[in-house]
Structure formats: C-alpha cells, structure tokens
C-alpha positions as a Python dict, from the first residue, in 0.01 Angstrom:
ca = {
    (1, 'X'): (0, 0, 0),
    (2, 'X'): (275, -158, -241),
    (3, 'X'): (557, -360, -96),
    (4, 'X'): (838, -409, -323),
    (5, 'X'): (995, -778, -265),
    (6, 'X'): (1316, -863, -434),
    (7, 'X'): (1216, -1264, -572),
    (8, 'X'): (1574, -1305, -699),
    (9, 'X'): (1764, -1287, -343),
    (10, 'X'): (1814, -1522, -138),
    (11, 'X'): (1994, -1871, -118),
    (12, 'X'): (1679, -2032, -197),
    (13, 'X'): (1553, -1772, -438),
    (14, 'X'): (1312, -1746, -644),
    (15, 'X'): (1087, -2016, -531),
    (16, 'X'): (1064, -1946, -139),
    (17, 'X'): (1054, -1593, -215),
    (18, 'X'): (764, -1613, -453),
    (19, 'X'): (613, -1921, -184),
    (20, 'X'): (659, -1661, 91),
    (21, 'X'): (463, -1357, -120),
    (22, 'X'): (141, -1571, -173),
    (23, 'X'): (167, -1659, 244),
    (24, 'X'): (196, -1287, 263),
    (25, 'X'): (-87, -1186, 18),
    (26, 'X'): (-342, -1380, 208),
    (27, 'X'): (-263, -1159, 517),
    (28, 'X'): (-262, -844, 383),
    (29, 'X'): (-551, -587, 324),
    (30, 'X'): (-742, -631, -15),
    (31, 'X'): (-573, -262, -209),
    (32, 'X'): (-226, -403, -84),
    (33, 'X'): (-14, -486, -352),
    (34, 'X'): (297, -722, -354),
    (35, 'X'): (516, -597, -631),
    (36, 'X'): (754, -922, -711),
    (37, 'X'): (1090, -804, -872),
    (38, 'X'): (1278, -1002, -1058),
    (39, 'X'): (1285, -1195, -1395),
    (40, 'X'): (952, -1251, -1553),
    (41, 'X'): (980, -1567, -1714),
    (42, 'X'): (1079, -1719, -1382),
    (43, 'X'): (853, -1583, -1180),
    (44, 'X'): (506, -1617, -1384),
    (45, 'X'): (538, -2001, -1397),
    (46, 'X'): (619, -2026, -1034),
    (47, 'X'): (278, -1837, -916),
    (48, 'X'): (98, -2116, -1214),
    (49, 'X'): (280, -2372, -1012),
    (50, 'X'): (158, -2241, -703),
    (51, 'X'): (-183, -2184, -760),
    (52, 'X'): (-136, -1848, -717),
    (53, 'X'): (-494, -1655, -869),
    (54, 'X'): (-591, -1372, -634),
    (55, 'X'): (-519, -991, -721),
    (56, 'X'): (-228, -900, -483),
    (57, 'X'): (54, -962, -650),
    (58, 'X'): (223, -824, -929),
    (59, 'X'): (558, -877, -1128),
    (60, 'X'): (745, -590, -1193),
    (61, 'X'): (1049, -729, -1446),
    (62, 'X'): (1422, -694, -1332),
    (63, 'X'): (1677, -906, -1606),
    (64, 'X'): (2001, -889, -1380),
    (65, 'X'): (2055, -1054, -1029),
    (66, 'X'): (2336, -927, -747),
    (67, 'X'): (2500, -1243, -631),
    (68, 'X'): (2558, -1310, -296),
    (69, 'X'): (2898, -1286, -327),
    (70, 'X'): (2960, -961, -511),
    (71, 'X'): (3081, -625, -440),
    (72, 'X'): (2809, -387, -343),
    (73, 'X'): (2888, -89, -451),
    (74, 'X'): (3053, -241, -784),
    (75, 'X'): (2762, -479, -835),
    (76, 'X'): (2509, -205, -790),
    (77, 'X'): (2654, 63, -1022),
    (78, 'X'): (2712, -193, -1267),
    (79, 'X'): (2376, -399, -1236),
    (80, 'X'): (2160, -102, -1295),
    (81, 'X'): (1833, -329, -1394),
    (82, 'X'): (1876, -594, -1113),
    (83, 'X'): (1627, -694, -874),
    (84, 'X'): (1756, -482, -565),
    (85, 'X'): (1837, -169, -815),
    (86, 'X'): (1518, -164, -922),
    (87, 'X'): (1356, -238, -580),
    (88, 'X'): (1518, 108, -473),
    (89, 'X'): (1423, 288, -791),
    (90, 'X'): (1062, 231, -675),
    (91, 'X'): (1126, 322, -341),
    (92, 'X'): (1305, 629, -487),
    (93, 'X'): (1044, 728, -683),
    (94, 'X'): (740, 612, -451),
    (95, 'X'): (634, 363, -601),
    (96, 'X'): (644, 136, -373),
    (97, 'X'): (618, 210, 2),
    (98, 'X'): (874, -72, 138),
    (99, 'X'): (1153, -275, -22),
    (100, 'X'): (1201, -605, 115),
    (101, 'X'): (1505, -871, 18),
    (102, 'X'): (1713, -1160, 132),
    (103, 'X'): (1964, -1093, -97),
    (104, 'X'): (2341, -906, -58),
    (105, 'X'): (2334, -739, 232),
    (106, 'X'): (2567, -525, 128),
    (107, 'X'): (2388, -415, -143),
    (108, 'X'): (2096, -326, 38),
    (109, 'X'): (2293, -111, 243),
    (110, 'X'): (2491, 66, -75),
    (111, 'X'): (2158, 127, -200),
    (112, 'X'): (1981, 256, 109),
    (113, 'X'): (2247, 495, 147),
    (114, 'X'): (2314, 575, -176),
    (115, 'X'): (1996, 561, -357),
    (116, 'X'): (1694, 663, -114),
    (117, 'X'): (1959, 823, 104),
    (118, 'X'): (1918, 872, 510),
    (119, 'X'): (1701, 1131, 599),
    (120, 'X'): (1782, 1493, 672),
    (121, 'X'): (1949, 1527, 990),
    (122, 'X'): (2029, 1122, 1051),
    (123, 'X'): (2376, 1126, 1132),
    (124, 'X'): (2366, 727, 1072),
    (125, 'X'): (2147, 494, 925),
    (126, 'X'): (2124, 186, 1082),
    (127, 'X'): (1997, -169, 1114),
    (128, 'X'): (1777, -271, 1361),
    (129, 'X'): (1756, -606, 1523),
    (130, 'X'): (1442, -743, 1711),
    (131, 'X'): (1500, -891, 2064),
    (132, 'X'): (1250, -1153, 2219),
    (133, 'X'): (1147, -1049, 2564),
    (134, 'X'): (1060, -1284, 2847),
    (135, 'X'): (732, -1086, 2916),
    (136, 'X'): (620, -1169, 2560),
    (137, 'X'): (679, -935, 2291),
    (138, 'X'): (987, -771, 2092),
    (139, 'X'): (1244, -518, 2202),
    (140, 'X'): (1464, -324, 1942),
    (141, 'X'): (1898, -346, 1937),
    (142, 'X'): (2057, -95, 1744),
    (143, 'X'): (2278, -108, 1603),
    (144, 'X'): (2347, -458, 1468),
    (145, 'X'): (2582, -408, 1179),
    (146, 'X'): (2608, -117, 949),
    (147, 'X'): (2779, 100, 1209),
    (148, 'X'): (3073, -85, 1301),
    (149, 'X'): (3235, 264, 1498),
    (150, 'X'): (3003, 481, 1656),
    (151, 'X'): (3048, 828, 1782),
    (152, 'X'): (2871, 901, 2075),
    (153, 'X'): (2604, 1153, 1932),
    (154, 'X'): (2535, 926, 1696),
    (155, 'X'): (2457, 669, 1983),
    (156, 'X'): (2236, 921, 2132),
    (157, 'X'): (2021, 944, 1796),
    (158, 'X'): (2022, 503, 1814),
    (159, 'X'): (1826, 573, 2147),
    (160, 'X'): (1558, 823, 1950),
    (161, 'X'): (1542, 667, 1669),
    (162, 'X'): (1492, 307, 1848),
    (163, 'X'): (1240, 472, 2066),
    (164, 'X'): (1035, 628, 1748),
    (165, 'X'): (1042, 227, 1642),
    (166, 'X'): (957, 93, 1960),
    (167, 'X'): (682, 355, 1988),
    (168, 'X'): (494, 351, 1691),
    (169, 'X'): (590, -20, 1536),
    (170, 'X'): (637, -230, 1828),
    (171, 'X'): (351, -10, 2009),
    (172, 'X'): (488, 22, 2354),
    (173, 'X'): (409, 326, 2468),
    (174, 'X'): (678, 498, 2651),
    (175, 'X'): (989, 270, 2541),
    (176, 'X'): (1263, 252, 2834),
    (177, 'X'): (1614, 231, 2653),
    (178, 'X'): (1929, 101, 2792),
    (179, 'X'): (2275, 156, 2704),
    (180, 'X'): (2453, -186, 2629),
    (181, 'X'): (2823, -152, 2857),
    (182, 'X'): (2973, -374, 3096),
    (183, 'X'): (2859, -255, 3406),
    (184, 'X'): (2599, -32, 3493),
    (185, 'X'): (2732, 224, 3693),
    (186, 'X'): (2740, 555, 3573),
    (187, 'X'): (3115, 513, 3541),
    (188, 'X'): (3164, 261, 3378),
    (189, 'X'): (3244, 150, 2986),
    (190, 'X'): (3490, 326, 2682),
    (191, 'X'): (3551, 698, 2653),
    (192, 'X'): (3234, 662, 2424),
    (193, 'X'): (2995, 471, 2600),
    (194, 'X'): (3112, 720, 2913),
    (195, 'X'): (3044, 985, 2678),
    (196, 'X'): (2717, 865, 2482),
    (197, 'X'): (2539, 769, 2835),
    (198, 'X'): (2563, 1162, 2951),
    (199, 'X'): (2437, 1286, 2648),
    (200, 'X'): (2113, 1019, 2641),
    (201, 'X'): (2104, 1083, 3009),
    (202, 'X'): (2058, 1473, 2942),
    (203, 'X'): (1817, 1373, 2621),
    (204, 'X'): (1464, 1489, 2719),
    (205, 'X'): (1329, 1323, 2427),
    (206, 'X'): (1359, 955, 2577),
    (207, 'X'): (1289, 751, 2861),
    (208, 'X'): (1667, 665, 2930),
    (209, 'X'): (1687, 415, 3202),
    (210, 'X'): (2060, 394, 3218),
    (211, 'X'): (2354, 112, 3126),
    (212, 'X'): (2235, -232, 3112),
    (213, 'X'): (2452, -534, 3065),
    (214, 'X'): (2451, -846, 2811),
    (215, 'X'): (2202, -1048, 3103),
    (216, 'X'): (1970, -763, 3063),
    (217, 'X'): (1926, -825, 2700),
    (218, 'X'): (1569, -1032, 2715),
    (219, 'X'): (1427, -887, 3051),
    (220, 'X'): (1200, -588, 3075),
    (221, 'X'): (1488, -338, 3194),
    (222, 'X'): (1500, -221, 2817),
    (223, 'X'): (1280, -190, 2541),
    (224, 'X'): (1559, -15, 2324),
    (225, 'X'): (1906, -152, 2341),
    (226, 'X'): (2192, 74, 2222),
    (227, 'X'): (2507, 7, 2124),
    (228, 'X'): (2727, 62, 1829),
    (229, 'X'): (2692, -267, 1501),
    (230, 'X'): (2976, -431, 1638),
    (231, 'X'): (2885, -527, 1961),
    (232, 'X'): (2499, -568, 1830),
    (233, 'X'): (2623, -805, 1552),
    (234, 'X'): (2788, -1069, 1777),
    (235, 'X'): (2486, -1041, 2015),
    (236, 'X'): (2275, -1114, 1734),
    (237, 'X'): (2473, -1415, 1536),
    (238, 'X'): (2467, -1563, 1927),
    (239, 'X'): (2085, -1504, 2012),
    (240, 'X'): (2014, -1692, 1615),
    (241, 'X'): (2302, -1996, 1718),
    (242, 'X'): (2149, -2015, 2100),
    (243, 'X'): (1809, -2137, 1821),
    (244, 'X'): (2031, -2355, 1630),
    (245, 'X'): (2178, -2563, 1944),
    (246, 'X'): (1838, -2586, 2086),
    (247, 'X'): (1692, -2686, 1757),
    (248, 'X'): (1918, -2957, 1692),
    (249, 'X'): (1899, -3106, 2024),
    (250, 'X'): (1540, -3127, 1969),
    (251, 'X'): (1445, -2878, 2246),
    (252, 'X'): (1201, -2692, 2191),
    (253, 'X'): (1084, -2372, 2379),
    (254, 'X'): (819, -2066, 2281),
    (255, 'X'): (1048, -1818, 2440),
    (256, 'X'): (1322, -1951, 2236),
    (257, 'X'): (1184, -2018, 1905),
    (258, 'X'): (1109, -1674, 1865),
    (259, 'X'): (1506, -1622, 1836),
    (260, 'X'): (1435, -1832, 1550),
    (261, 'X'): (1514, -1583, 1235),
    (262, 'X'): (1198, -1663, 1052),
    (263, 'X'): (942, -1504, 1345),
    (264, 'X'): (1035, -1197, 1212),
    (265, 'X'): (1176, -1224, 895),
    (266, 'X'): (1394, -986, 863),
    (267, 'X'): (1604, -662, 1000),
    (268, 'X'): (1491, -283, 931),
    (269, 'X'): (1712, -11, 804),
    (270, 'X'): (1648, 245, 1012),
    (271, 'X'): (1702, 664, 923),
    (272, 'X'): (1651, 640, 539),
    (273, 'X'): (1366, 792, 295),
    (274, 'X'): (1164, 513, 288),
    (275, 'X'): (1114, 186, 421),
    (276, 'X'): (1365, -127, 363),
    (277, 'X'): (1355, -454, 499),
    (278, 'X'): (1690, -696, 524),
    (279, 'X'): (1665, -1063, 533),
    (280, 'X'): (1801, -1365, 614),
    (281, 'X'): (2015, -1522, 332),
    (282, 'X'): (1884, -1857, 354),
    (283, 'X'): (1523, -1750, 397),
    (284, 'X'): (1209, -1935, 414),
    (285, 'X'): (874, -1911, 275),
    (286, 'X'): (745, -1798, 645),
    (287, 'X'): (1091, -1604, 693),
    (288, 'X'): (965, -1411, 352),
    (289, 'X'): (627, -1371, 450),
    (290, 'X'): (676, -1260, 767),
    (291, 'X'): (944, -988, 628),
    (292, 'X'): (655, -840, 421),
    (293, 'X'): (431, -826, 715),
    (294, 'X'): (624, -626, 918),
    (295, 'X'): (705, -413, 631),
    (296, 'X'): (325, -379, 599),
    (297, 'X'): (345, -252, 929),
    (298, 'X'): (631, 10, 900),
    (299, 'X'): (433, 179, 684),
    (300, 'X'): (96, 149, 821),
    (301, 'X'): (280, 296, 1132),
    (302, 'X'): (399, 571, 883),
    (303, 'X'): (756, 546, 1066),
    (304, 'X'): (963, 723, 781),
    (305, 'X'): (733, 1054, 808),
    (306, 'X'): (832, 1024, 1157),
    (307, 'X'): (1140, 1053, 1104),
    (308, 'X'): (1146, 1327, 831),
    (309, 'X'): (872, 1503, 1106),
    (310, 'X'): (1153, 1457, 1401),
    (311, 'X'): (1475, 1515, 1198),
    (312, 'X'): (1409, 1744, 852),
    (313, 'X'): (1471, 2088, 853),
}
C-alpha cells in the first residue's frame, strides 16, 4: 500500500507533517509505504533530525507549495509541480493508493474533481465528516462542505454513498441513516428535504430510518447523517468549538475529546477515483498520523472499487 502525504501543507508544515508520518509508519504494515511530497532538501534533514531509519517512508520531490491563501483553481493550474499537484498525479496514475494533506482545502477539492475526477455515475462528490457517538464509535455527516446546494437526488446518493462508508470503513453492518431537518415528521422541512426524504424513503438500497433533528446528531438514531455542506459545515465548526470551550476550561471528557479534530485527523472526499484525505489546517503530529491511518484503512476497505462496483456503467 502507498499513501501519498502532502509534507508542505499545513500551518505547521513541514515539520508536524513529517513528525506525524514517522507516528504513522510505526503503525502501519511492513510493505506500506509513506510517500512524503514535498521539497527534498527540507524534508531529508527533518527525518535525520528525527531519527527517522526504518524503510517506510519515502520522499517523492515536489519544488512548489499552494499557500493557504491562494486561489485553487489558479494556484493549481499554475503550480503544476507542487506538493498537492503532484499528490494527485500519483493518485491519477496509481501510484499511490490515498492522498492525504492539511493544506488548501480548496485545492484539494479543485484537484479531486478535476484531476482524479468523481466516479462514473456520482452526481456529487463530497466531504465526509466523522460524528462521535455516545455508544462509542463514529457515525458519518455528509455533506460537510463541498456541496453548499443540494438537489434532492443528489441527497439520496449522500445516504448510499454514506452507507457504503459506514459499511465497509466504519464496519457497522447495516448503517441506519437519518435525514438532518427540523422536525421529524414526514412533513416536515424545505421543498428539498420534503422531496429528498421520499426518494431515500422509496431507496431499497438503505436502511432509511427517517428525519432526525440536530439533538439526534450523537445518539444511535443514525449512523449516516444527510444533509446538504451547508448545514453539515456549521454542525461541524460547532461540534470542533463545543472541544475548544471544554478544552480551555480545563474539562475534560472521553466522549468529548473525540470531537477533538486530531482523533481522526482528517475529512474524506467521498465519490472520486481514488482515495483523498482533507485535513485540518493547523494539524498536529497525531492529527497527521491519524489522517494516514484512516487512509490506510479506506483502502484496505477497498471503498473506491465500491463505488466504481455500485455506480460505473
């Protein structure tokens, strides 16, 4: 297995990144391979610093950098050797079965879509955000940004898709998913979520359990919450500053530290050819590794040929 890791993005980039990938090597199997992207003569005397000696890591060399602050699409087409460029190129190409970064989220999204592209049939790739459940575990919200309007048949897909994730990743085995609205009767929400609840309703492919409501978020009514980036985003920027508060008035909780973004590093883009990982701008050495590991597992899951399997022609 190779897992392509961007070293250059990040606010605290390249050193947590290339801290983070030696955490991460030590957990994975011995033929994995962390390929490090980014500029050489950075990243060699970092792993010397580090101690870093083992066989699991590798640099592949990428001389330009996306800021945080640029344009995606501009900064890609014009940055055709930088770290997150190049990280798709392999993915393209197959040489590397995940892509994993901190960096411009934007750009990762550019280049998912435009680069690997969605898969055949995906009206929508989209992000996916892991929710801590009171019963121990993860759910799955989707979507949690790159969808900002949503159509109600692409809803329906959120459900399958989140369900294939849920499934195979998360390993429950007959995921329950909930419609996000503001009440749940039947009745009840926009023209769309009206009109994306009868069509997941009349989906045989899922276990659709109906609407649920914001205080159903962390129960065990839903293992797949969906509902269009929008509404997921602010959900999710609340869940991560709910951590924050609690953090800084010293209280301290296992339920709630797992809102914590560094438990699981990062947020999947879900529907493309291949396997992408986004993280957290200001991430950590365990936010880093722990983006890699659950890389490791969308692919040991093989959740992008279940896609292609479910949606290609």
């Amino acid at each position: 297995m190779r897992i392509a890791l961007d070293a250059m993005g990040g606010d605290y980039a390249p050193e947590a990144v290339v801290k983070g990938a030696i955490l991460a090597a030590e957990q994975l199997e011995k033929d994995d391979v962390i390929l490090l992207i980014g500029k050489e003569d950075v990243i060699q005397p970092l792993l010397n610093e580090y101690n870093y000696a083992g066989n699991n890591i590798t640099i592949v060399h990428a001389s330009q950098v996306i800021e945080m602050g640029e344009h995606p699409t501009k900064a890609l087409s014009q940055k055709t050797d930088s770290s997150i460029a190049v990280g798709y190129g392999l993915l393209k190409m197959q040489k590397a079965d995940a892509f994993c970064s901190a960096g411009n989220t934007g750009a990762m999204l550019v280049g998912a879509m435009f680069s690997v592209k969605a898969v055949e049939g995906i009206l929508r790739p989209s992000i996916g955000g892991l929710v801590p459940k009171l019963n121990g575990g993860f759910g799955i919200m989707l979507d949690v940004g790159a969808n900002a309007d949503c159509k109600p048949e692409v809803l329906e897909q959120f459900g399958e898709i989140g369900s294939i994730y849920a499934k195979y990743v998360l390993e429950i085995p007959n995921p329950k998913v909930g419609l996000m609205n503001l009440g749940e009767e039947e009745g009840k929400g926009t023209v769309v979520t009206q009109a994306a609840h009868q069509r997941l309703k009349a989906n045989t492919n899922i276990n659709f359990i109906g609407n649920i409501e914001g205080r159903d978020l962390f129960n065990d009514k839903a293992d797949v919450i969906v509902c269009d980036g929008y509404t997921g985003n602010i959900i999710l920027k609340m869940a991560e500053n709910i951590y924050d508060i609690l953090n800084e008035k010293n209280m301290h909780d296992p339920f709630f530290d797992k809102f914590n973004y560094e438990a699981v590093g990062g947020s999947p883009i879900l529907g493309i050819n291949g396997n992408a990982v986004i993280g957290h701008g200001v991430s950590s050495p365990k936010a880093i590794c722990n983006m890699v590991l659950q890389a490791q597992k969308m692919v040991s899951s093989k959740l992008s040929e279940r896609f292609h399997k479910k949606y290609s022609v």
